[in-house]
């Protein structure tokens, strides 16, 4: 491309840093300004749970150091918040300085929602779990903690509960719904996760919300649930979802729904301004819908596609999002494509082996495979075939669906 193209990227998570890396590969003479309001170079956010469980060190979690940015001539601005974008003049503003751009990526992710229950705000022993600094603060608290409570039905609440238990702290987990991931998992899948939680000694309280916290000298000493259960505790973890960071786009005319709306090239309704990662509500041509996807692989894939298009290419996002995670020490979950969380009108076929602790659910939409959930160690056979089937948009008749549960060849 042109020698002097100027790129600005807001957010140095996996989406933003991948984008910077790809831009530099494609164009050795462009300028790249990369901003983050955190004090860290790119770190592996999905390795924060193992860091909290003390299974890896902080050094292992950091993925790129300052020297890497210097070597690739990426102008990294740590602890610098981009406050405003002028979409007409194409300038990003941070600390009163304007950074002009030819193309901009907004990969600002989301910030965790606080608990609004009385007694919680401002207490020293209440934590969200999104950033490296959260992880360090929770870890310090767990050194002295005896009883910890996690609230929420999300993956983050699960990660908190698992970490509390793995650090040897008595753990209570409050979920508003009847099971974990209630919009994705059916009753039996929920029971299998519940079994795994209990094996790790976690006390799971379904249908319970935090009513209020009792505190003394600025710390929470007890939580009281919606049905009146009282749990004395010294650590409270909050996993109540994210608010997407879009304020910097106020007044630009860029469309915001559940996230920053963009097409399958990741370009917003304003030419030259792109969105990616957790912050993007993007168009998935396979599922034929817009949605937001908060997964690591998705963030990296967005960073790559956005970079190609920012540099003048024409690349379409055509990936099947995937999420894999441990579920306590006894279980694992792999989910790819979409689930009823995204589109409620899906047909489900499933295969369950309670002895092996395996669950496999296939979701169909318009007779096409749309998504898969696999629970159970060693229960990932056939994954590649499923992903290809989702991508191909091939139609399967309902009498073929059951047989697909036994796909094994990778
Ligand atoms: C504890 C935890 C465990 C997870 N586990 C998994 C997992 O097992 N598998 C999986 O697939 N996904 C997992 N995820 C989700 C995954 O980490 C995210 O989907 C992914 O990291 C999103 O990357 P991103 O680049 O879009 O945004 P982020 O990583 O959120 O980066 C955005 C950055 O932009 C900064 N920023 C925001 N606004 C501004 C501004 N105005 N100016 C400057 N900087 C700004 C933010 O502070 C942040 O540093 C996990 C997430 C967490 C928190």
Short mmCIF file of C-alpha atoms and ligand atoms in Angstrom, two decimals, residues 9-17 35-38 40 42-49 77 80-84 107-110 129-131 135 155-156 159 242 245-246 248 276-280 293-300 322-326, ligand 1:
data_model
loop_
_atom_site.label_atom_id
_atom_site.label_comp_id
_atom_site.label_asym_id
_atom_site.label_seq_id
_atom_site.Cartn_x
_atom_site.Cartn_y
_atom_site.Cartn_z
CA UNK A 9 -5.73 0.92 16.92
CA UNK A 10 -7.60 1.39 20.18
CA UNK A 11 -7.22 -1.59 22.51
CA UNK A 12 -4.10 -3.78 22.69
CA UNK A 13 -5.87 -7.04 23.48
CA UNK A 14 -5.61 -10.01 21.15
CA UNK A 15 -7.71 -8.32 18.43
CA UNK A 16 -5.80 -5.02 18.49
CA UNK A 17 -2.29 -6.43 18.78
CA UNK A 35 -3.40 2.46 22.54
CA UNK A 36 -4.35 0.82 25.79
CA UNK A 37 -5.62 2.25 29.06
CA UNK A 38 -3.99 -0.68 30.89
CA UNK A 40 0.51 -3.87 30.22
CA UNK A 42 -0.48 -7.82 25.34
CA UNK A 43 -1.18 -10.53 27.85
CA UNK A 44 -3.13 -13.72 27.49
CA UNK A 45 -6.46 -12.93 29.03
CA UNK A 46 -7.55 -16.56 28.87
CA UNK A 47 -4.53 -17.49 30.97
CA UNK A 48 -5.71 -15.27 33.85
CA UNK A 49 -7.68 -18.16 35.42
CA UNK A 77 0.86 3.99 24.26
CA UNK A 80 -3.46 5.99 27.62
CA UNK A 81 -7.16 6.21 27.11
CA UNK A 82 -8.49 7.29 23.73
CA UNK A 83 -11.29 9.62 24.73
CA UNK A 84 -12.80 10.66 21.45
CA UNK A 107 -10.98 -3.18 19.66
CA UNK A 108 -11.84 -1.88 23.09
CA UNK A 109 -13.51 -5.01 24.52
CA UNK A 110 -15.82 -4.63 27.49
CA UNK A 129 -12.31 -10.67 36.94
CA UNK A 130 -11.33 -9.14 33.63
CA UNK A 131 -7.87 -7.60 33.91
CA UNK A 135 -6.17 -11.18 39.02
CA UNK A 155 -18.11 -18.23 32.29
CA UNK A 156 -16.37 -15.58 34.39
CA UNK A 159 -13.77 -19.18 36.54
CA UNK A 242 -19.67 -6.92 30.32
CA UNK A 245 -16.54 0.15 25.69
CA UNK A 246 -18.07 2.32 22.99
CA UNK A 248 -15.16 7.00 22.53
CA UNK A 276 -13.12 -6.20 16.18
CA UNK A 277 -13.04 -8.68 19.03
CA UNK A 278 -15.37 -8.52 22.02
CA UNK A 279 -16.47 -4.97 21.09
CA UNK A 280 -17.77 -5.87 17.62
CA UNK A 293 -18.75 -13.17 20.35
CA UNK A 294 -16.49 -12.90 23.39
CA UNK A 295 -13.85 -15.51 22.60
CA UNK A 296 -10.10 -15.41 22.24
CA UNK A 297 -9.90 -17.06 18.78
CA UNK A 298 -12.57 -14.78 17.47
CA UNK A 299 -10.62 -11.71 18.65
CA UNK A 300 -7.48 -12.91 16.82
CA UNK A 322 -15.00 -21.72 19.11
CA UNK A 323 -14.71 -21.77 22.90
CA UNK A 324 -13.04 -24.48 24.93
CA UNK A 325 -12.63 -24.52 28.66
CA UNK A 326 -12.06 -26.74 31.62
C1 LIG B 1 -10.89 -14.34 33.03
C2 LIG B 1 -11.21 -14.58 31.58
C3 LIG B 1 -11.16 -15.87 31.06
C4 LIG B 1 -11.45 -16.09 29.72
N1 LIG B 1 -11.37 -17.36 29.23
C5 LIG B 1 -11.60 -17.57 27.91
C6 LIG B 1 -11.43 -18.88 27.34
O1 LIG B 1 -11.12 -19.86 28.04
N2 LIG B 1 -11.62 -19.03 26.00
C7 LIG B 1 -11.97 -17.97 25.19
O2 LIG B 1 -12.12 -18.16 23.99
N3 LIG B 1 -12.14 -16.72 25.71
C8 LIG B 1 -11.97 -16.51 27.04
N4 LIG B 1 -12.12 -15.24 27.55
C9 LIG B 1 -12.55 -14.15 26.66
C10 LIG B 1 -11.36 -13.58 25.86
O3 LIG B 1 -10.30 -13.31 26.74
C11 LIG B 1 -11.78 -12.33 25.12
O4 LIG B 1 -12.81 -12.68 24.22
C12 LIG B 1 -10.65 -11.67 24.34
O5 LIG B 1 -9.52 -11.49 25.13
C13 LIG B 1 -11.12 -10.33 23.78
O6 LIG B 1 -10.06 -9.68 23.17
P1 LIG B 1 -10.23 -8.19 22.61
O7 LIG B 1 -8.93 -7.86 21.97
O8 LIG B 1 -11.46 -8.07 21.82
O9 LIG B 1 -10.49 -7.27 23.88
P2 LIG B 1 -9.75 -7.10 25.28
O10 LIG B 1 -8.81 -8.21 25.53
O11 LIG B 1 -10.81 -6.83 26.27
O12 LIG B 1 -8.85 -5.79 25.08
C14 LIG B 1 -9.40 -4.50 25.01
C15 LIG B 1 -8.41 -3.54 25.62
O13 LIG B 1 -8.78 -2.20 25.27
C16 LIG B 1 -8.66 -1.37 26.42
N5 LIG B 1 -9.49 -0.18 26.19
C17 LIG B 1 -10.84 -0.10 26.29
N6 LIG B 1 -11.24 1.16 25.97
C18 LIG B 1 -10.12 1.88 25.69
C19 LIG B 1 -9.88 3.23 25.30
N7 LIG B 1 -10.88 4.10 25.11
N8 LIG B 1 -8.60 3.64 25.11
C20 LIG B 1 -7.57 2.76 25.28
N9 LIG B 1 -7.74 1.46 25.65
C21 LIG B 1 -9.01 1.03 25.84
C22 LIG B 1 -9.11 -2.29 27.53
O14 LIG B 1 -8.73 -1.81 28.80
C23 LIG B 1 -8.37 -3.57 27.14
O15 LIG B 1 -7.05 -3.53 27.56
C24 LIG B 1 -11.83 -14.99 28.89
C25 LIG B 1 -11.89 -13.69 29.42
C26 LIG B 1 -11.58 -13.48 30.76
C27 LIG B 1 -11.64 -12.07 31.32
#
